Short mmCIF file of C-alpha atoms and ligand atoms in Angstrom, two decimals:
data_model
loop_
_atom_site.label_atom_id
_atom_site.label_comp_id
_atom_site.label_asym_id
_atom_site.label_seq_id
_atom_site.Cartn_x
_atom_site.Cartn_y
_atom_site.Cartn_z
CA MET A 29 122.98 16.10 38.93
CA LEU A 30 121.21 19.46 39.25
CA LYS A 31 119.76 20.08 42.68
CA ILE A 32 115.98 20.01 42.55
CA ALA A 33 114.03 22.60 44.56
CA ASN A 34 112.23 21.33 47.67
CA ARG A 35 108.97 22.73 46.33
CA VAL A 36 108.84 20.16 43.50
CA LYS A 37 110.82 17.29 45.05
CA ALA A 38 107.75 15.25 45.94
CA LEU A 39 105.89 16.13 42.73
CA LYS A 40 105.04 13.11 40.59
CA SER A 41 103.83 12.95 37.00
CA SER A 42 100.21 12.10 36.45
CA SER A 43 99.59 8.38 37.09
CA ILE A 44 97.25 8.30 34.10
CA MET A 45 100.02 9.54 31.85
CA ALA A 46 102.28 6.79 33.27
CA ILE A 47 99.70 4.13 32.30
CA SER A 48 99.33 5.68 28.86
CA ALA A 49 103.13 5.63 28.47
CA ARG A 50 103.33 1.90 29.40
CA ALA A 51 100.44 1.21 27.01
CA ALA A 52 102.37 2.99 24.24
CA GLU A 53 105.47 0.87 25.00
CA LEU A 54 103.48 -2.36 24.72
CA LYS A 55 101.95 -1.13 21.47
CA ALA A 56 105.41 -0.39 20.09
CA GLU A 57 106.35 -4.00 20.94
CA GLY A 58 103.52 -5.08 18.61
CA HIS A 59 100.72 -5.88 21.10
CA GLU A 60 97.14 -4.85 20.42
CA VAL A 61 96.65 -2.56 23.40
CA ILE A 62 93.29 -1.02 24.24
CA SER A 63 93.50 1.90 26.56
CA LEU A 64 90.47 2.82 28.64
CA ALA A 65 92.73 5.06 30.70
CA ALA A 66 92.92 8.44 29.00
CA GLY A 67 90.21 11.01 29.55
CA GLU A 68 89.97 12.34 26.04
CA PRO A 69 87.40 12.04 23.27
CA ASP A 70 88.50 9.94 20.30
CA PHE A 71 86.78 12.30 17.81
CA ASN A 72 88.67 14.96 15.91
CA THR A 73 87.96 18.62 16.69
CA PRO A 74 84.93 19.81 14.64
CA ASP A 75 85.81 21.10 11.13
CA LEU A 76 84.44 24.59 11.79
CA ILE A 77 86.91 25.08 14.66
CA GLN A 78 89.82 23.67 12.65
CA ALA A 79 88.96 25.96 9.72
CA ALA A 80 88.80 29.01 12.01
CA ALA A 81 92.29 28.25 13.37
CA THR A 82 93.74 27.78 9.87
CA LYS A 83 92.18 31.02 8.66
CA ALA A 84 93.45 32.88 11.74
CA MET A 85 97.03 31.72 11.00
CA LYS A 86 96.73 32.78 7.35
CA ASP A 87 95.32 36.16 8.48
CA GLY A 88 98.36 36.75 10.68
CA ILE A 89 96.79 36.06 14.07
CA THR A 90 100.16 34.67 15.07
CA LYS A 91 101.45 37.38 17.41
CA TYR A 92 101.35 38.01 21.15
CA THR A 93 97.92 38.68 22.63
CA PRO A 94 96.85 40.28 25.93
CA ALA A 95 97.58 38.00 28.92
CA THR A 96 93.86 37.93 29.69
CA GLY A 97 93.07 36.66 26.18
CA PHE A 98 91.58 38.56 23.22
CA GLN A 99 88.83 40.91 24.39
CA SER A 100 86.49 39.57 21.66
CA LEU A 101 86.97 36.05 23.04
CA ARG A 102 86.33 37.17 26.62
CA GLU A 103 83.13 38.77 25.34
CA ALA A 104 82.15 35.57 23.50
CA ILE A 105 82.73 33.46 26.64
CA ALA A 106 80.78 35.96 28.79
CA LYS A 107 77.88 35.71 26.33
CA LYS A 108 78.06 31.90 26.25
CA ILE A 109 77.99 31.78 30.07
CA SER A 110 75.03 34.15 30.32
CA LEU A 111 73.06 32.18 27.71
CA GLU A 112 73.99 28.61 28.60
CA ASN A 113 75.06 28.65 32.24
CA GLY A 114 72.48 31.15 33.44
CA PHE A 115 74.51 33.73 35.31
CA PRO A 116 75.63 37.20 34.25
CA VAL A 117 79.34 37.62 33.49
CA ASP A 118 81.26 40.71 32.58
CA PRO A 119 84.10 40.13 30.04
CA GLU A 120 86.49 41.54 32.67
CA GLU A 121 85.55 38.57 34.87
CA VAL A 122 86.88 36.11 32.24
CA LEU A 123 90.45 34.85 31.92
CA ILE A 124 91.43 32.71 28.94
CA THR A 125 93.74 29.88 30.09
CA SER A 126 95.74 26.98 28.64
CA GLY A 127 93.07 24.40 29.32
CA ALA A 128 90.98 24.09 32.45
CA LYS A 129 94.05 22.55 34.07
CA HIS A 130 96.18 25.67 33.90
CA GLY A 131 93.13 27.69 34.94
CA LEU A 132 92.93 25.57 38.09
CA TYR A 133 96.66 25.92 38.65
CA LEU A 134 96.56 29.72 38.36
CA ALA A 135 93.44 29.91 40.54
CA LEU A 136 95.06 27.86 43.31
CA GLN A 137 98.30 29.83 43.14
CA CYS A 138 96.29 33.03 43.55
CA LEU A 139 93.89 31.70 46.19
CA VAL A 140 95.88 29.78 48.79
CA ASP A 141 98.80 30.64 51.01
CA PRO A 142 101.26 28.13 52.46
CA GLY A 143 99.78 26.56 55.58
CA GLU A 144 96.18 26.80 54.35
CA ALA A 145 94.06 23.86 53.23
CA ILE A 146 91.61 23.00 50.46
CA LEU A 147 88.80 20.48 50.86
CA ILE A 148 88.17 17.97 48.11
CA PRO A 149 85.19 15.61 47.94
CA THR A 150 86.96 12.31 47.21
CA PRO A 151 87.35 10.26 44.99
CA ALA A 152 88.57 13.19 42.95
CA TRP A 153 90.49 14.05 39.80
CA VAL A 154 94.19 13.22 40.10
CA SER A 155 95.63 16.71 39.58
CA TYR A 156 93.87 18.65 42.34
CA SER A 157 96.09 17.46 45.20
CA PRO A 158 99.47 18.07 43.50
CA MET A 159 98.35 21.55 42.45
CA ILE A 160 97.24 22.39 45.99
CA GLU A 161 100.48 21.07 47.43
CA LEU A 162 102.53 23.06 44.91
CA ALA A 163 100.85 26.18 46.27
CA GLY A 164 102.16 25.14 49.72
CA ALA A 165 98.72 24.22 51.02
CA SER A 166 97.40 20.88 52.24
CA VAL A 167 94.50 18.71 51.12
CA ILE A 168 91.58 17.69 53.31
CA PRO A 169 89.62 14.89 51.62
CA LEU A 170 85.88 14.87 52.23
CA PRO A 171 84.77 11.28 51.73
CA LEU A 172 82.06 10.46 49.19
CA TYR A 173 80.43 7.05 49.64
CA GLU A 174 79.49 4.42 47.10
CA GLU A 175 76.28 3.75 49.04
CA ASP A 176 75.32 7.42 48.43
CA GLY A 177 76.11 6.88 44.73
CA TYR A 178 79.18 9.11 45.30
CA ARG A 179 76.82 12.07 45.64
CA PRO A 180 77.74 14.87 48.05
CA ASN A 181 75.86 14.34 51.31
CA VAL A 182 76.71 17.17 53.68
CA GLU A 183 75.05 15.30 56.56
CA ARG A 184 77.99 12.90 56.40
CA TRP A 185 80.48 15.70 57.06
CA LYS A 186 78.57 17.38 59.89
CA GLY A 187 80.65 15.69 62.59
CA MET A 188 83.93 16.51 60.85
CA ALA A 189 86.02 19.28 62.34
CA ILE A 190 86.89 21.65 59.50
CA PRO A 191 90.10 23.42 60.61
CA PRO A 192 90.22 27.23 60.58
CA ASN A 193 92.96 27.19 57.93
CA ALA A 194 90.54 25.64 55.39
CA LYS A 195 90.30 28.21 52.60
CA GLY A 196 88.21 26.58 49.92
CA ILE A 197 86.58 23.54 48.38
CA ILE A 198 86.82 22.10 44.88
CA ILE A 199 83.53 20.91 43.45
CA ASN A 200 83.46 18.95 40.20
CA SER A 201 80.18 18.13 38.46
CA PRO A 202 79.85 16.27 36.12
CA ASN A 203 82.44 14.34 38.04
CA ASN A 204 85.69 12.66 37.12
CA PRO A 205 86.16 9.79 38.11
CA THR A 206 82.60 8.85 39.11
CA GLY A 207 80.58 10.22 36.17
CA VAL A 208 78.03 11.53 38.67
CA VAL A 209 76.13 14.75 37.87
CA TYR A 210 75.10 16.64 41.02
CA SER A 211 71.51 17.89 41.05
CA ARG A 212 70.63 21.54 41.56
CA GLU A 213 69.27 20.69 45.03
CA GLU A 214 72.50 18.92 45.99
CA LEU A 215 74.56 21.87 44.77
CA ILE A 216 72.38 24.31 46.74
CA LYS A 217 73.03 22.27 49.91
CA LEU A 218 76.72 21.87 49.18
CA THR A 219 77.16 25.57 48.39
CA GLY A 220 75.24 26.55 51.55
CA TRP A 221 77.47 24.22 53.59
CA ALA A 222 80.61 25.81 52.09
CA LEU A 223 79.40 29.40 52.50
CA GLN A 224 78.51 28.78 56.16
CA ARG A 225 82.13 27.79 56.67
CA ASN A 226 83.49 30.82 54.79
CA LEU A 227 85.00 28.61 52.10
CA TRP A 228 85.72 29.87 48.60
CA ILE A 229 84.43 27.49 45.96
CA ILE A 230 86.35 26.34 42.93
CA SER A 231 83.80 24.84 40.56
CA ASP A 232 85.38 22.64 37.91
CA GLU A 233 82.76 22.35 35.17
CA ILE A 234 84.93 20.96 32.37
CA TYR A 235 82.37 18.21 31.58
CA GLU A 236 79.42 20.64 31.59
CA LYS A 237 78.14 19.61 28.16
CA ILE A 238 78.55 15.83 28.52
CA ILE A 239 75.39 14.78 30.32
CA TYR A 240 72.90 11.93 29.72
CA ASP A 241 69.43 10.77 30.76
CA ASN A 242 67.92 14.24 30.08
CA LEU A 243 69.68 15.69 33.13
CA THR A 244 70.95 19.26 33.05
CA HIS A 245 74.10 20.95 34.26
CA THR A 246 73.92 23.48 37.08
CA SER A 247 76.67 26.07 37.47
CA ILE A 248 77.28 26.98 41.10
CA SER A 249 77.48 30.68 40.20
CA ALA A 250 73.94 30.43 38.81
CA LEU A 251 72.61 29.67 42.31
CA GLY A 252 72.50 33.37 43.21
CA PRO A 253 74.70 36.41 43.83
CA GLU A 254 76.10 35.06 47.13
CA ALA A 255 77.20 31.86 45.41
CA LYS A 256 78.64 33.76 42.45
CA LYS A 257 80.67 36.07 44.71
CA ALA A 258 82.32 33.07 46.42
CA THR A 259 82.94 30.98 43.32
CA ILE A 260 85.76 30.61 40.82
CA THR A 261 84.33 28.76 37.82
CA VAL A 262 86.73 26.78 35.64
CA SER A 263 85.78 25.20 32.33
CA GLY A 264 86.68 24.85 28.67
CA PHE A 265 85.97 22.99 25.44
CA SER A 266 88.63 20.25 25.74
CA LYS A 267 86.07 17.53 26.45
CA SER A 268 82.87 18.85 24.86
CA TYR A 269 84.46 19.74 21.49
CA ALA A 270 87.33 17.23 21.46
CA MET A 271 89.93 19.98 21.86
CA THR A 272 92.24 18.37 24.44
CA GLY A 273 95.42 19.14 22.50
CA TRP A 274 94.55 22.79 21.83
CA ARG A 275 95.06 23.79 25.47
CA PHE A 276 92.17 26.19 25.78
CA GLY A 277 89.94 26.93 28.76
CA TRP A 278 88.68 29.77 30.92
CA VAL A 279 88.19 30.95 34.48
CA ILE A 280 85.36 33.18 35.73
CA ALA A 281 85.89 35.08 38.99
CA ASP A 282 85.63 38.60 40.33
CA ARG A 283 87.64 41.31 38.54
CA PRO A 284 90.51 41.77 41.04
CA PHE A 285 91.06 38.00 41.22
CA ILE A 286 91.06 37.69 37.41
CA ALA A 287 93.49 40.62 37.15
CA LYS A 288 95.88 38.88 39.56
CA MET A 289 95.61 35.59 37.69
CA ALA A 290 96.33 37.50 34.46
CA SER A 291 99.50 38.95 36.06
CA LEU A 292 100.63 35.44 36.97
CA GLN A 293 99.85 34.23 33.45
CA SER A 294 101.73 37.19 31.96
CA GLN A 295 104.81 36.24 33.98
CA SER A 296 104.68 32.55 33.06
CA ASN A 297 103.10 31.29 29.82
CA SER A 298 102.12 34.83 28.67
CA HIS A 299 98.77 33.79 27.17
CA VAL A 300 97.02 31.05 25.22
CA THR A 301 98.22 30.56 21.61
CA SER A 302 96.81 33.37 19.48
CA PHE A 303 95.12 31.35 16.70
CA VAL A 304 93.73 28.88 19.23
CA GLN A 305 92.00 31.81 20.93
CA TRP A 306 90.66 33.00 17.59
CA ALA A 307 89.23 29.56 16.80
CA ALA A 308 87.68 29.42 20.26
CA ILE A 309 85.45 32.36 19.31
CA THR A 310 83.94 30.08 16.65
CA ALA A 311 83.65 27.27 19.22
CA CYS A 312 81.50 29.58 21.40
CA THR A 313 78.79 29.66 18.74
CA LEU A 314 79.08 26.13 17.33
CA PRO A 315 75.73 24.72 16.16
CA PRO A 316 74.47 22.52 19.03
CA GLU A 317 74.09 19.45 16.78
CA ILE A 318 77.88 19.06 16.66
CA GLY A 319 78.29 18.69 20.41
CA ASN A 320 75.05 16.70 20.66
CA PHE A 321 76.35 14.17 18.14
CA MET A 322 79.38 13.43 20.32
CA VAL A 323 77.26 13.15 23.47
CA ALA A 324 74.89 10.74 21.67
CA GLU A 325 77.88 8.59 20.67
CA PHE A 326 79.25 8.59 24.23
CA ASP A 327 75.80 7.62 25.45
CA LYS A 328 75.71 4.52 23.20
CA ARG A 329 79.09 3.48 24.57
CA ARG A 330 78.03 4.17 28.15
CA ARG A 331 75.02 1.90 27.70
CA TYR A 332 77.16 -0.82 26.16
CA CYS A 333 79.62 -0.67 29.08
CA MET A 334 76.84 -0.85 31.65
CA GLU A 335 75.34 -3.89 29.88
CA ARG A 336 78.69 -5.66 30.06
CA LEU A 337 79.32 -4.66 33.68
CA ASP A 338 75.84 -5.79 34.71
CA LYS A 339 76.88 -9.31 33.65
CA MET A 340 79.88 -9.22 35.99
CA GLY A 341 77.91 -8.54 39.16
CA ASP A 342 79.58 -11.48 40.97
CA TYR A 343 82.88 -9.60 40.93
CA LEU A 344 82.08 -5.92 40.96
CA SER A 345 79.60 -3.12 41.41
CA TYR A 346 79.50 0.34 39.85
CA THR A 347 77.74 3.65 40.16
CA ARG A 348 75.53 4.51 37.18
CA PRO A 349 77.29 7.38 35.42
CA THR A 350 75.12 10.22 34.07
CA GLY A 351 77.86 12.54 32.85
CA ALA A 352 81.45 12.78 31.54
CA PHE A 353 82.75 9.51 29.99
CA TYR A 354 83.90 7.45 32.95
CA ILE A 355 82.62 4.56 35.01
CA PHE A 356 83.94 4.07 38.53
CA ILE A 357 83.94 0.40 39.41
CA ASN A 358 84.19 -1.14 42.87
CA LEU A 359 86.31 -4.28 42.49
CA SER A 360 86.77 -5.01 46.20
CA LYS A 361 85.01 -8.38 46.09
CA TRP A 362 87.38 -9.71 43.46
CA LEU A 363 90.51 -7.95 44.71
CA ILE A 364 90.13 -9.10 48.32
CA LYS A 365 89.52 -12.68 47.19
CA ASN A 366 92.60 -12.55 44.97
CA ARG A 367 94.69 -10.58 47.50
CA MET A 368 95.53 -7.86 45.05
CA THR A 369 95.56 -4.08 45.23
CA ASP A 370 93.86 -2.01 42.58
CA LEU A 371 97.26 -0.84 41.34
CA GLU A 372 98.52 -4.44 40.99
CA PHE A 373 95.32 -5.32 39.14
CA CYS A 374 95.80 -2.45 36.68
CA LYS A 375 99.42 -3.42 36.05
CA GLU A 376 98.50 -7.07 35.47
CA LEU A 377 95.58 -6.22 33.22
CA LEU A 378 97.81 -4.02 31.09
CA ASN A 379 100.81 -6.38 30.95
CA LYS A 380 98.84 -9.62 30.47
CA GLU A 381 95.62 -8.64 28.70
CA TYR A 382 96.82 -5.37 27.15
CA VAL A 383 93.94 -3.32 28.55
CA GLY A 384 94.70 0.00 30.25
CA VAL A 385 92.48 1.16 33.13
CA VAL A 386 93.25 3.52 36.04
CA PRO A 387 93.48 2.39 39.69
CA GLY A 388 90.93 3.98 42.03
CA SER A 389 93.74 4.75 44.48
CA SER A 390 94.96 7.42 42.01
CA PHE A 391 91.70 9.20 42.76
CA GLY A 392 91.87 8.54 46.51
CA LYS A 393 89.66 5.43 46.59
CA GLU A 394 91.25 2.00 46.85
CA HIS A 395 89.78 -1.31 45.60
CA SER A 396 88.33 0.47 42.59
CA ILE A 397 89.18 1.18 38.98
CA ARG A 398 88.10 3.88 36.55
CA ILE A 399 87.41 3.13 32.92
CA SER A 400 86.96 5.74 30.21
CA TYR A 401 84.52 4.89 27.41
CA ALA A 402 85.82 7.61 25.10
CA THR A 403 86.69 4.95 22.53
CA ASN A 404 84.69 3.09 19.90
CA ILE A 405 82.38 0.14 20.61
CA ASP A 406 84.69 -2.37 18.86
CA ASN A 407 87.47 -1.43 21.27
CA LEU A 408 85.10 -1.54 24.22
CA LYS A 409 83.90 -4.98 23.21
CA LYS A 410 87.46 -6.33 22.97
CA ALA A 411 88.43 -4.67 26.25
CA PHE A 412 85.45 -6.11 28.13
CA ASP A 413 86.03 -9.59 26.64
CA ARG A 414 89.57 -9.48 27.99
CA ILE A 415 88.58 -8.02 31.38
CA GLU A 416 85.90 -10.70 31.75
CA ALA A 417 88.36 -13.45 30.80
CA TYR A 418 90.87 -12.11 33.33
CA LEU A 419 88.32 -11.91 36.16
CA ASN A 420 87.06 -15.43 35.37
CA ARG A 421 90.45 -17.00 35.25
C1 PLP B 21 87.98 17.03 36.28
C2 PLP B 21 88.92 17.61 35.29
N1 PLP B 21 89.24 18.91 35.39
C3 PLP B 21 90.08 19.49 34.53
C4 PLP B 21 90.66 18.77 33.51
C5 PLP B 21 91.62 19.46 32.58
O1 PLP B 21 91.01 19.88 31.40
P1 PLP B 21 91.86 20.55 30.23
O2 PLP B 21 92.26 19.49 29.29
O3 PLP B 21 90.93 21.57 29.61
O4 PLP B 21 93.03 21.21 30.85
C6 PLP B 21 90.38 17.41 33.37
C7 PLP B 21 91.03 16.61 32.32
O5 PLP B 21 91.11 15.42 32.37
C8 PLP B 21 89.46 16.82 34.28
O6 PLP B 21 89.14 15.53 34.19
#
């Protein structure tokens, strides 16, 4: 067998992908599996974006592009950010990346040195820790509490010793897995807390357009020039325009940092697929009704899920989600009574009831599960019927 490098020896594949793979196996065996595990919209990419990609291919936009991305696309993203996110961006401060995920990967590779550490409010998205560790750095979880509604409460961390090797913090609002949208006031406090500690901020805003209850998204870089100087903003259209498979996203940071990330991109994946970039220019000016339609659909599903969960109060509690398409459920009452871990629960639910959900421990919070409601109401109804039957058994 080939000898694997130490750097990647401990690296595991995403636990969510593992659940999706088991769900696919059960489906292939003929079972009616409903997966509430994957974090991707069930809609197809809007026609206007598809048409732009097809036209680009026909027009010969099929060659190498600059590592930074097409200049016209960087300009379109800079304009979108200035108009929608409320902070000025120069096109030279934009890097086009293969999804927000690769943007985060490149940012971490360029930001942290071995021996340094990154803080992550936890529960947190599954890929942050492996990416930090791949850069040779370590992870310091900052606990978020269910009784605070999983909102950042810097008072809670005041007694915590933040070591001098802490280099940055990853902030993610709207949040995966909790669905919580941080308010402007909370972000001002959190940013102030980070700046006082000389931390760089990585702001993952991939769910920026998926928000309910008339709340609004706040970009950390829009909080003022100090905040902008310290922040690397990562986002994309994967979630808001159902473009998960296109692998398109962007990073906003100061020019020297973007130039270094572009060098790393040029020496690895070169750039994002040419016609995908071309179609993304169209995505930057998509009529708002298209995105709003998807958010309205997600909202109906969110409400349905909450109605069902409210009827299971004897077994569980949950934090009302106001963004993204996830609900984070505290199952400790039921799990402790049944002497089960969240991982065992998820395995059993998938193998016996054919419903896929993700264990909270994957996000750094045991005794919990995360469900995604990015699937139609019929599926949600069947899934909840089965979950309820399983909990009642
Ligand atoms: C919090 C968070 N950040 C980043 C990503 C990656 O987004 P993309 O598909 O654009 O790479 C995801 C995808 O699940 C996510 O949930």
